C-alpha positions as CSV (number, residue, x, y, z in Angstrom):
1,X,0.0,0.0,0.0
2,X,3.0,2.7,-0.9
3,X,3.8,4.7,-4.2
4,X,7.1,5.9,-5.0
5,X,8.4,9.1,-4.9
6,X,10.0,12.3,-2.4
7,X,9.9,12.4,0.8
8,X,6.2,12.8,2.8
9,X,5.2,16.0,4.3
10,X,3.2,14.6,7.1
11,X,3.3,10.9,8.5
12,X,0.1,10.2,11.2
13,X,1.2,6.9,13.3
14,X,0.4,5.6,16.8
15,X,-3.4,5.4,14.8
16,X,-5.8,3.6,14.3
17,X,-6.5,3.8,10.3
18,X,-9.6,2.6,9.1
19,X,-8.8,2.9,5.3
20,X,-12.4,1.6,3.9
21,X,-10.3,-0.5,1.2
22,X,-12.1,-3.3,-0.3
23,X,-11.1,-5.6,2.7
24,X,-12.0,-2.8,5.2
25,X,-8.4,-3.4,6.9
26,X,-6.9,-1.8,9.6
27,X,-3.2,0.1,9.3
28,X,-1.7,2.2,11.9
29,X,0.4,5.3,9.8
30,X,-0.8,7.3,6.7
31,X,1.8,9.0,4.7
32,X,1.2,11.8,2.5
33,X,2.8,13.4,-0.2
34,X,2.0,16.5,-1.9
35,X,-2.0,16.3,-2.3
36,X,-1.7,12.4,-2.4
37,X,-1.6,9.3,0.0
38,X,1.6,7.8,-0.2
39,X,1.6,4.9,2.0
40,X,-0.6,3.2,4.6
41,X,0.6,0.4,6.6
42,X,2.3,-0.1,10.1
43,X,4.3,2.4,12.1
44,X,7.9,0.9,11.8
45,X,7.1,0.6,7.6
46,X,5.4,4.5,6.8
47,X,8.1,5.8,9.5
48,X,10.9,4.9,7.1
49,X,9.6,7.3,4.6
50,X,10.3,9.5,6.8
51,X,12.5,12.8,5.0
52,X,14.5,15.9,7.4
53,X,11.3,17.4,6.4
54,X,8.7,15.4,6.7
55,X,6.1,16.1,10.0
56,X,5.7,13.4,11.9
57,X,2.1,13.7,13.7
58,X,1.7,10.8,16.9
59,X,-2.1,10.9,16.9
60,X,-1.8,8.6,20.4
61,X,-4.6,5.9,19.2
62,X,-7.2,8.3,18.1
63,X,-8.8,7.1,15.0
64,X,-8.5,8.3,11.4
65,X,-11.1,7.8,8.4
66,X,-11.1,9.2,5.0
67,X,-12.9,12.1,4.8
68,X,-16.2,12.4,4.8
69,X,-18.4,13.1,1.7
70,X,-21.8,14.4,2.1
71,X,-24.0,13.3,-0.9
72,X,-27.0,15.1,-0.8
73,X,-27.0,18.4,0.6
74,X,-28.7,21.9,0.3
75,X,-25.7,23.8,1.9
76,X,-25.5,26.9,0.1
77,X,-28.8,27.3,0.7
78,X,-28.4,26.5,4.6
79,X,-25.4,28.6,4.5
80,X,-27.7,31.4,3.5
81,X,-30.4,30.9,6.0
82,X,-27.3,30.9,8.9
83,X,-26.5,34.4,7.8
84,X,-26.9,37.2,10.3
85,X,-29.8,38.6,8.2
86,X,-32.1,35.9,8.9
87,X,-34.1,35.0,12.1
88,X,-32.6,31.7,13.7
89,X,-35.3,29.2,15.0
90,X,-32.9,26.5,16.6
91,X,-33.1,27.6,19.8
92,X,-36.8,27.5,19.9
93,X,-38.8,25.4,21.7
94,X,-42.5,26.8,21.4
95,X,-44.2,29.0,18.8
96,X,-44.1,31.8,21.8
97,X,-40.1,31.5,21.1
98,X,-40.5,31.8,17.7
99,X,-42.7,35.1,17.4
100,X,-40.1,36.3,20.0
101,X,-37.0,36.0,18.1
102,X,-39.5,37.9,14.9
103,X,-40.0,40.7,17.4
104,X,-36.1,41.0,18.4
105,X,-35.6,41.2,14.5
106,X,-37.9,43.6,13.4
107,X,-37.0,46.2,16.0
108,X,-34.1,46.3,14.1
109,X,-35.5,46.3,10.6
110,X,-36.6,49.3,9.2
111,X,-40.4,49.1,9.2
112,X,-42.1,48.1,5.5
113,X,-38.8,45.9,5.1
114,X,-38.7,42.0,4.0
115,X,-38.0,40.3,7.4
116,X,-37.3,35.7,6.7
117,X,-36.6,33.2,8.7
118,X,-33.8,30.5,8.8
119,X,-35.0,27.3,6.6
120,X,-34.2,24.6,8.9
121,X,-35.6,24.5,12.8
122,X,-36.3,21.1,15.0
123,X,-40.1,20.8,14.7
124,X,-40.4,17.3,17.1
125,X,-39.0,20.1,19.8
126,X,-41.8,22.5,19.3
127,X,-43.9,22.3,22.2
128,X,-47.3,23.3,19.8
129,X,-45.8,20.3,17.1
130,X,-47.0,22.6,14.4
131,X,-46.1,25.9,12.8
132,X,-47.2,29.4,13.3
133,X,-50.2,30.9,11.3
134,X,-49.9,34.5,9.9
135,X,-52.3,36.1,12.5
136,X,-49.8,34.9,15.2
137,X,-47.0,36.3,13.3
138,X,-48.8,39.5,12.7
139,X,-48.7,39.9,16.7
140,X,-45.1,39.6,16.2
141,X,-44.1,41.7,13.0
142,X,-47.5,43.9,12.0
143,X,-45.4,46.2,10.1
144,X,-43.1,44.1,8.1
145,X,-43.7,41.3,5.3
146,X,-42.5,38.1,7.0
147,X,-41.5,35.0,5.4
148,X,-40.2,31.8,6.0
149,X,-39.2,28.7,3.6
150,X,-38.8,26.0,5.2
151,X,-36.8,22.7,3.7
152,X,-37.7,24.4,0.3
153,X,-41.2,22.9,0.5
154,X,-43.0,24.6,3.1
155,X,-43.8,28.3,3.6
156,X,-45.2,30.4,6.4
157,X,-46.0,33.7,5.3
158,X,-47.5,36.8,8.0
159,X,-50.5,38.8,6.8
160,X,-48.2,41.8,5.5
161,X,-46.1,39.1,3.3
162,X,-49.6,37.5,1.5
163,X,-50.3,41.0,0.9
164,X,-46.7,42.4,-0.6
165,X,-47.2,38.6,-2.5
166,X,-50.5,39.4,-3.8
167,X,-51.8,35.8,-2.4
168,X,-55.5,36.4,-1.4
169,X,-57.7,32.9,-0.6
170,X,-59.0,33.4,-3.9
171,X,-55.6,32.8,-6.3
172,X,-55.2,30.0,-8.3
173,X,-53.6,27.6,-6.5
174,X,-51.2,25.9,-9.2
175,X,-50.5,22.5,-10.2
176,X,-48.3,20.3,-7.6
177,X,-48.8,22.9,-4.9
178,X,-51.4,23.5,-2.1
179,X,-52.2,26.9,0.0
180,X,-53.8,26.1,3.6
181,X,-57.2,27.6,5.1
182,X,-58.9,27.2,7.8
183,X,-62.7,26.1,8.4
184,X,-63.6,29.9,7.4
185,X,-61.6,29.9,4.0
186,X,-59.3,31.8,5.0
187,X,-55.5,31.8,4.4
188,X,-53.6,30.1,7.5
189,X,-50.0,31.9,5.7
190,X,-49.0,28.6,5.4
191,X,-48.0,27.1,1.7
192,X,-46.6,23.7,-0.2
193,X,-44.5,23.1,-2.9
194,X,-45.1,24.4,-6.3
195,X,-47.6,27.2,-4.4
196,X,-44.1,28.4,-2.7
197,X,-42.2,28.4,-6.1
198,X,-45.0,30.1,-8.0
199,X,-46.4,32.4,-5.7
200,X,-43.7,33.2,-3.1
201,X,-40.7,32.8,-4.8
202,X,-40.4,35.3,-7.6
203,X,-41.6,38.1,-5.2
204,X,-38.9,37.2,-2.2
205,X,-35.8,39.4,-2.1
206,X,-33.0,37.9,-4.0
207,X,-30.0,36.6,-2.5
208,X,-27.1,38.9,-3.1
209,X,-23.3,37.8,-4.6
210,X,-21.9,38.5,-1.6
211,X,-24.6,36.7,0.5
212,X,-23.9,33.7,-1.5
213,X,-19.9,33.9,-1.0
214,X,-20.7,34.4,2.5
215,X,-22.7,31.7,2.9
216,X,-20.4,29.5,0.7
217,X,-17.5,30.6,3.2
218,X,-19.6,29.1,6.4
219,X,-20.2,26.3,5.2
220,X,-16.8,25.2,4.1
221,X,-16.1,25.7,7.8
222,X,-18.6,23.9,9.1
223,X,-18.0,21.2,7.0
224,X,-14.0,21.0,7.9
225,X,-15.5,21.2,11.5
226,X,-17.6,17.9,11.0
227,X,-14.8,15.8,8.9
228,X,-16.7,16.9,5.8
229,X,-14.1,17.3,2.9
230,X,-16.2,17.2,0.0
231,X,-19.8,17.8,-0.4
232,X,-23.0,17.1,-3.8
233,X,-24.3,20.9,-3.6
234,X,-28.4,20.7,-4.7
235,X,-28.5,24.2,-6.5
236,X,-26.9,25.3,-9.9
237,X,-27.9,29.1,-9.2
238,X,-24.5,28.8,-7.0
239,X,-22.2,27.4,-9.6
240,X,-20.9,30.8,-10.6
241,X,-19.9,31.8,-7.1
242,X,-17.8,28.0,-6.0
243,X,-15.9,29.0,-8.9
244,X,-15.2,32.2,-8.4
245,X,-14.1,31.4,-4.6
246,X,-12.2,27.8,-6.2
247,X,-10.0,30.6,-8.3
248,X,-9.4,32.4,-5.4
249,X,-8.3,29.9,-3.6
250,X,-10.7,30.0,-0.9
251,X,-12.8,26.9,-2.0
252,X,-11.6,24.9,1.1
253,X,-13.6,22.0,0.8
254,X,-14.2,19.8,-2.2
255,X,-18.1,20.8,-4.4
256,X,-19.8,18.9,-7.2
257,X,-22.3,21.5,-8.1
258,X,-25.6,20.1,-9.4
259,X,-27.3,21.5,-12.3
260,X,-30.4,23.9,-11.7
261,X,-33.3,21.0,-10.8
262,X,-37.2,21.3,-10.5
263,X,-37.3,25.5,-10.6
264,X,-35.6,25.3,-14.0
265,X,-39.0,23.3,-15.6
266,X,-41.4,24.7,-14.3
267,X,-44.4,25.8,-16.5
268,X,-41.7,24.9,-19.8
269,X,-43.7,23.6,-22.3
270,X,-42.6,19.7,-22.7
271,X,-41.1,20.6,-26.3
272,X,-38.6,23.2,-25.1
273,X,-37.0,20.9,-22.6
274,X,-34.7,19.2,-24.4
275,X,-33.3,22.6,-25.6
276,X,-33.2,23.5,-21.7
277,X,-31.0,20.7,-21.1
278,X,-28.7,21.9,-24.1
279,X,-27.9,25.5,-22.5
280,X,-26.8,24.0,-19.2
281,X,-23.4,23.9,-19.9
282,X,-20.9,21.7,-18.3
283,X,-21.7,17.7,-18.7
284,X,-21.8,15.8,-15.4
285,X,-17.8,15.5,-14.5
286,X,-16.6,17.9,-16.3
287,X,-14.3,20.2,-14.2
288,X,-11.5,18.9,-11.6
289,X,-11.1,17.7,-7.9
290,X,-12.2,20.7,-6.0
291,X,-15.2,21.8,-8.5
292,X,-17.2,19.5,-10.4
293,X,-20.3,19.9,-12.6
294,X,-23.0,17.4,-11.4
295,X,-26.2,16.1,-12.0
296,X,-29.4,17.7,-13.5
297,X,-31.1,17.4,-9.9
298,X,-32.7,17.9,-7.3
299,X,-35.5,17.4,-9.8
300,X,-38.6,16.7,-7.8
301,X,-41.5,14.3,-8.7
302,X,-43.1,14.7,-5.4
303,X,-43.6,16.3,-1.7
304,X,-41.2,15.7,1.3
305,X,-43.0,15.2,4.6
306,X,-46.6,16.4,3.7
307,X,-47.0,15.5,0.4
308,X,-44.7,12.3,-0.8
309,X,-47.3,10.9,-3.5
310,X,-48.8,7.9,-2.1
311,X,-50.5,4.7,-3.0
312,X,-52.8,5.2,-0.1
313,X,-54.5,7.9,1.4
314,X,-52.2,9.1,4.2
315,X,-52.8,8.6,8.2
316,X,-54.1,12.5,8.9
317,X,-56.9,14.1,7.2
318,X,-55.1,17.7,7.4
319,X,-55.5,17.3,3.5
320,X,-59.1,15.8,3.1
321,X,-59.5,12.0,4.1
322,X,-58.2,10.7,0.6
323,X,-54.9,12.6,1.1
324,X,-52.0,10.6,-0.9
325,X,-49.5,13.7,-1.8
326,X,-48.7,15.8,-4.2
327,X,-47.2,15.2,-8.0
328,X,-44.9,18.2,-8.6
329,X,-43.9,17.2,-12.1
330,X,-46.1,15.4,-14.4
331,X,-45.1,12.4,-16.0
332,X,-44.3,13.3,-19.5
333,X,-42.0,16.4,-18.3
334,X,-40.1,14.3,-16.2
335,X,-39.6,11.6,-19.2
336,X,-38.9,14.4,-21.4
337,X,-36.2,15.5,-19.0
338,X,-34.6,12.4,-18.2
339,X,-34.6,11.7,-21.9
340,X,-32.9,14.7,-22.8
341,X,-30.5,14.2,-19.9
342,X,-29.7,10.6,-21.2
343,X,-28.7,12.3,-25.0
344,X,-26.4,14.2,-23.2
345,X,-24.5,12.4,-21.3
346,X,-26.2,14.1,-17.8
347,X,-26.5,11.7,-14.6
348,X,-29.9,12.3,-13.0
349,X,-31.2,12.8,-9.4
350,X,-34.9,12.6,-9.2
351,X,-36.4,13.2,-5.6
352,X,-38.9,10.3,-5.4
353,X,-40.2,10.6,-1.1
354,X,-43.8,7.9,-1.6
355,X,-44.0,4.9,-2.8
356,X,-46.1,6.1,-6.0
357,X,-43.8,8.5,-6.8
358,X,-40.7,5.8,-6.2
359,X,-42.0,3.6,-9.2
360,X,-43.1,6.4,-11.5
361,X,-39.5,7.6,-11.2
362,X,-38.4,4.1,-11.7
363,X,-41.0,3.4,-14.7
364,X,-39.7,6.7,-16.4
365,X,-35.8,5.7,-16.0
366,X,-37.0,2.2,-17.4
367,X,-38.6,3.8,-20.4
368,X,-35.6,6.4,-21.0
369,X,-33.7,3.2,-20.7
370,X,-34.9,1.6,-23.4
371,X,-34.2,4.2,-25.6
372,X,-30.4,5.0,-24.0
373,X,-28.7,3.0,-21.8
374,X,-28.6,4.9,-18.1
375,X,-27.4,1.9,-17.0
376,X,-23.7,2.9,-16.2
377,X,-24.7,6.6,-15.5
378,X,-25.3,5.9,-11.8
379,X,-28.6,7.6,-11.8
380,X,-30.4,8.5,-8.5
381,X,-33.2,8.2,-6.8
382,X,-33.1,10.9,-3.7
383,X,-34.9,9.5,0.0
384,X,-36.0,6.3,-1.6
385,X,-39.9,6.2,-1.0
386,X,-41.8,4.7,1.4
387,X,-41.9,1.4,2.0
388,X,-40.3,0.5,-1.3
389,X,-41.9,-2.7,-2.9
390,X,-39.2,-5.9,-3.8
391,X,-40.3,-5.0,-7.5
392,X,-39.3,-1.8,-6.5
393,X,-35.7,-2.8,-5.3
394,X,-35.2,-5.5,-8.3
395,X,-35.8,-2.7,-11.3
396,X,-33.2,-0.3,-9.3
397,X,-31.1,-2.8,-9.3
398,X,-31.3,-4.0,-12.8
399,X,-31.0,-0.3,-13.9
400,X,-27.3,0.8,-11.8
401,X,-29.4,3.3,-9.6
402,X,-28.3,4.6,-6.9
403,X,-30.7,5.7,-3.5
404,X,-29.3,8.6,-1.9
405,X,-31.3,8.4,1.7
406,X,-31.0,11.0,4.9
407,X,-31.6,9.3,7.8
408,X,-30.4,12.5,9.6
409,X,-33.4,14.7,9.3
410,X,-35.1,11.8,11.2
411,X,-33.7,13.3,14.4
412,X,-35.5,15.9,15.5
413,X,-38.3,15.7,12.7
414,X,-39.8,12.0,12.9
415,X,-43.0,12.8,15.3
416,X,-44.0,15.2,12.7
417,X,-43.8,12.6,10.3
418,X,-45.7,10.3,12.0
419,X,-48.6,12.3,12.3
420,X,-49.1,12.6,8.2
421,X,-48.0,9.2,7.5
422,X,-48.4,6.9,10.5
423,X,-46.3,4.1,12.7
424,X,-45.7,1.9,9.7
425,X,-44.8,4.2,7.0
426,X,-42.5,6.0,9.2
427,X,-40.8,3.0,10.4
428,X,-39.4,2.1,6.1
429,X,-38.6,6.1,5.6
430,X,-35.1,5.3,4.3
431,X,-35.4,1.6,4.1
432,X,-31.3,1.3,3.9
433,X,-31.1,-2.7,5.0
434,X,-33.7,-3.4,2.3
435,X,-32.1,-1.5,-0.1
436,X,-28.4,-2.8,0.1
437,X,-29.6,-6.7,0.9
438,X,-31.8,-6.1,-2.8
439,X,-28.1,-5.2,-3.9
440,X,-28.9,-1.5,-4.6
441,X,-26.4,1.3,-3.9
442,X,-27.4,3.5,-1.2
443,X,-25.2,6.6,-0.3
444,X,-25.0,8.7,2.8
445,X,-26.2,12.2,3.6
446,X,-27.9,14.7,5.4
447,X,-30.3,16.7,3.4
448,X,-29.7,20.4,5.3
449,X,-25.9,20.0,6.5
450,X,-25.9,17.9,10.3
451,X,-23.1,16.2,11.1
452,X,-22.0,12.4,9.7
453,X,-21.0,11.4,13.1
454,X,-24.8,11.2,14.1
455,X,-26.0,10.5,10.4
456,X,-24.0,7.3,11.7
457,X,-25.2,6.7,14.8
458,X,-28.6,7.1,13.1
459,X,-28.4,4.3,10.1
460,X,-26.8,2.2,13.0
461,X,-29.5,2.2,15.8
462,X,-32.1,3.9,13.8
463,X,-32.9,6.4,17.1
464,X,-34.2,9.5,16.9
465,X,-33.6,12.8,19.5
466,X,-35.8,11.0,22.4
467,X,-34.1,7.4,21.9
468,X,-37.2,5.8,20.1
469,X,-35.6,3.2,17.2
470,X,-37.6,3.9,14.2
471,X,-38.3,1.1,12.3
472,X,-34.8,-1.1,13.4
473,X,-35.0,-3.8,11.0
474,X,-33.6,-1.2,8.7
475,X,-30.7,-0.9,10.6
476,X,-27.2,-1.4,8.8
477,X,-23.8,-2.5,10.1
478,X,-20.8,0.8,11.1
479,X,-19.0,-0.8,8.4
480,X,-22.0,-0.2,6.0
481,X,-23.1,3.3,7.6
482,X,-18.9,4.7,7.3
483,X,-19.1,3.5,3.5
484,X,-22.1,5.1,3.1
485,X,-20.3,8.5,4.1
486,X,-17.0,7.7,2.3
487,X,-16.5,5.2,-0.5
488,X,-20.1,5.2,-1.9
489,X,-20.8,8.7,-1.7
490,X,-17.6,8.5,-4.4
491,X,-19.1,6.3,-6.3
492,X,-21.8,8.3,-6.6
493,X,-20.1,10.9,-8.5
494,X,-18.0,8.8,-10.1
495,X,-14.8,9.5,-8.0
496,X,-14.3,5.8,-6.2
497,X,-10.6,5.9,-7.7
498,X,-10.1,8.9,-6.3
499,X,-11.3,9.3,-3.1
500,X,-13.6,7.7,-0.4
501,X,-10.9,5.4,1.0
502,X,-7.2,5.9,2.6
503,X,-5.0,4.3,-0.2
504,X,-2.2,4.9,-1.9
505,X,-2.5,7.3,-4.5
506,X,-5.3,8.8,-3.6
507,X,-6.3,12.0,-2.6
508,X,-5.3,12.9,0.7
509,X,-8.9,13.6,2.5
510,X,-8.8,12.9,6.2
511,X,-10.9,13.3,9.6
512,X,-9.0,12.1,12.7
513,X,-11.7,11.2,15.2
514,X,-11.7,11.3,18.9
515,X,-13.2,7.7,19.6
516,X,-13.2,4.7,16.8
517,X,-17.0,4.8,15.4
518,X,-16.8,0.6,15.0
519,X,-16.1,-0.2,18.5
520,X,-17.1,2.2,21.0
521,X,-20.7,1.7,22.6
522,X,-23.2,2.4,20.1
523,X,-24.9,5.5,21.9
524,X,-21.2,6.9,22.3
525,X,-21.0,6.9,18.3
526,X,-22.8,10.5,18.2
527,X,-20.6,12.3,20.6
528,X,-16.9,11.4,18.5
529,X,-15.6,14.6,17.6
530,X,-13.9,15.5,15.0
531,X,-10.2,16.3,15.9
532,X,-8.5,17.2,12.8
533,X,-9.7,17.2,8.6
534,X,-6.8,17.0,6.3
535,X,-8.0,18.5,2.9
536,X,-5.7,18.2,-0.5
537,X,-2.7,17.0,1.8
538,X,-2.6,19.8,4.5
539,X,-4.2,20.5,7.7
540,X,-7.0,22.1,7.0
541,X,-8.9,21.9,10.7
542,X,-7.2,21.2,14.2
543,X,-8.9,21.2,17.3
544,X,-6.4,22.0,20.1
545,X,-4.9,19.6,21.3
546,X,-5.6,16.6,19.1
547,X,-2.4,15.3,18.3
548,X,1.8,15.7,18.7
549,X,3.7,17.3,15.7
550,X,7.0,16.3,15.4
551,X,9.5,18.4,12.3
């Protein structure tokens, strides 16, 4: 496990190495060489590399992994919603909170001013377990339009927002989307899906360059902070401003930059699609190791929490009694799309949350299929439906797809799941174990940006914030849950030779952990820390402390 060549600068030892190498083994010293591992294998072996320059780090038994690769995440988007200009909810533990931290902001915000709120909040922690409506938030901001997205499907709007928005009870409420009254008619403020994109969105300030670059700039630190050294970015709008930071310099983490998904097809007529796809630009891979061009996705078929399209009619009647979701694309525009994609040479990521949607998506790819092989384009299917069928798993399969599942936002956000879709379903959201023994691919993320440690803990015990085990049949092994985070989120995009695993002559991603993830007690997997993330062959986070450096 060595490659020739000049002296390392930095040799770890006294670790334990879990390199995620086709055998899984064990070593206990990583040598790296420019951006490259040069060697892994036992102390007294990498230690003769040794050079009178080379560092020689004694990490004293702490563990090291490769780094970790987040597969499906919004982050620029979450970066954004961090920023100092939005309200922050994650402290929060009743509506009363909520309104509070409103007031705080608009006594700062000149009055007649867009006030929003941050995207991404712990809803199972809400005393109330539900969301404010717009005459509560008119107690707390009367004077300024108020708006908050939330998980980019879900928006809450005050009275002074619907208004600014021109949203009355009696707009057209489009296709794929749904607006929510109460027993009078009257708008609640609150809005799904395609009525967010089409009647919220286009009115909403726009994010401004330096807001992106900002938020771009937290996240890379946040990432190095959780072992995170490269990351699948859901939003093409941002493409422009990872490259301007890459040629800076300042990129500090590792980006494959999805192309624009559902917000780019909206209302296109089906015929005009194809040419849609054409104007994107950069083909899925093109680019280098720090910035990639990825796939034509986040493209959504369906609803997340409230409205994954269903087989049956869902466990609530919030919706009606015959409530089964919503269809945010319709069939032949998502063939059309995929289709096009195929001619091009694009990977796709289709979000597919229900079971109906799940075989739609899988029904188009078969049909696309048919007419161009997809079958070495490592499409995906994003959070995997509900309860996927064994039909289901055998045509995913058969076609090379790959299911990126989440079982992160589980943790504070599975009671409100439950309510809409009941014990059952809930237990088979992100059926991993059925997945992997059908012999499908599954990769490992987050969704919004929290931390692989306890996206680890959470495909291992299946636990949510209070302890419950969700549905533990679908539990998977640590050896499973790190590959998910590291080797197969590298597949994935196509990198497995490249990255996702400590050997030599690959890229030299690292996270040296505080505890080793495959032996400690399982309930002690979610408090490892992160001690140190090598990026490109230097240091790129230390916590104090964390290890010995030698010259």
């Amino acid at each position: 496990m060595a490659t020739t060549g000049a002296s390392p600068q930095f040799i770890f030892h006294n670790a334990n190495v879990i390199t995620v190498d086709p055998k899984f083994r064990k070593a206990r010293a990583v040598a790296i060489a420019g951006n490259r591992i040069a060697e892994v294998g036992a102390d007294e072996e990498v230690l003769k590399r040794a050079g009178p320059d080379t560092q020689l780090v004694d990490l004293h038994g702490k563990t090291v992994v490769p780094g970790f690769i987040d597969a499906h995440v919004h982050a620029i988007h979450v970066g954004v919603s961090l920023l100092p200009g939005y309200v922050q909810f994650n402290d929060c533990r009743s509506i009363g909170d909520m309104l509070a931290a409103i007031a705080r902001k608009a006594e700062s915000t000149p009055r007649g001013e867009w006030i929003q709120g941050s995207g991404h909040f712990d809803f199972d922690l809400i005393q109330e377990g539900r969301f404010p409506n717009r005459w509560e938030l008119d107690r707390a901001v009367p004077n300024h339009p108020f708006f908050m997205r939330i998980r980019g499907h879900l928006g809450v709007a005050n009275s002074k927002a619907l208004e600014v928005l021109g949203v009355t009870k009696n707009s057209p409420v489009p296709a794929g989307g749904y607006v929510f009254k109460d027993e009078r008619g009257e708008l609640t403020g609150l809005m799904l899906d395609n009525a967010v994109y089409d009647l919220a969105m286009p009115k909403l300030p726009r994010t401004t360059r330096e807001e992106w670059l900002s938020a771009i700039r937290l996240m890379n630190q946040r990432f190095l902070r959780e072992g995170i050294t490269s990351a699948v970015n859901q939003s093409g709008e941002t493409l422009s401003y990872l490259q301007e930071l890459k040629e800076r310099g300042e990129l500090g983490t590792r980006w494959q930059a999805n192309h624009q998904g559902s917000s780019n097809y909206f209302h296109r007529p089906v015929e005009d699609i194809a040419k849609a796809v054409r104007d994107l630009g950069a083909v899925t891979g093109q680019g280098d190791a720090w910035l990639r061009a990825g796939a034509i996705g986040e493209l959504h078929s369906d609803g997340l929490i409230e409205a994954p399209w269903m087989h049956e009619p869902y466990a609530q009647d919030q919706f009606g009694p015959n409530w089964k979701g919503l269809l945010r694309h319709d069939r032949e525009t998502l063939r059309a799309i995929c289709l096009a994609a195929a001619d091009r040479g694009f990977q796709m990521e289709v979000h597919a949350s229900g079971d109906a949607a799940m075989e739609m998506v899988l029904d188009i790819y078969e049909e696309v299929n048919r007419q161009v092989s997809v079958r070495d384009r490592r499409w995906l299917v994003t959070h995997g439906g509900i309860l996927p069928t064994p039909r289901s798993v055998e045509r995913a399969r058969n076609l090379g797809i790959i299911v990126s599942t989440q079982q992160p936002v589980l943790w504070t956000q599975s009671h409100y799941y439950k309510q809409f879709w009941g014990e059952k379903a809930v237990a088979n959201v992100f059926a991993n174990r059925t997945w992997l023994e059908g012999g499908v691919l599954i990769n490992g993320s987050s969704d919004v940006g929290i931390s692989p440690l306890l996206g680890i803990y959470m495909y291992v015990t299946r636990k949510n914030f209070f302890g419950e085990a969700l549905g533990p049949e679908q539990a998977i092994s640590r050896e499973e849950a790190i590959k998910l985070f590291t080797i197969y989120g590298a597949y994935s995009t196509f990198e497995e030779r490249l990255k996702g695993s400590i050997e030599a002559g690959k890229l030299a991603d690292l996270a040296v952990l505080s505890d080793d993830p495959l032996t400690v007690p399982e309930e002690k997997i979610k408090e490892i820390q992160v001690l140190m993330t090598v990026v490109d062959g230097k240091i790129a986070y230390e916590k104090s402390g964390s290890a010995t450096t030698k010259p």
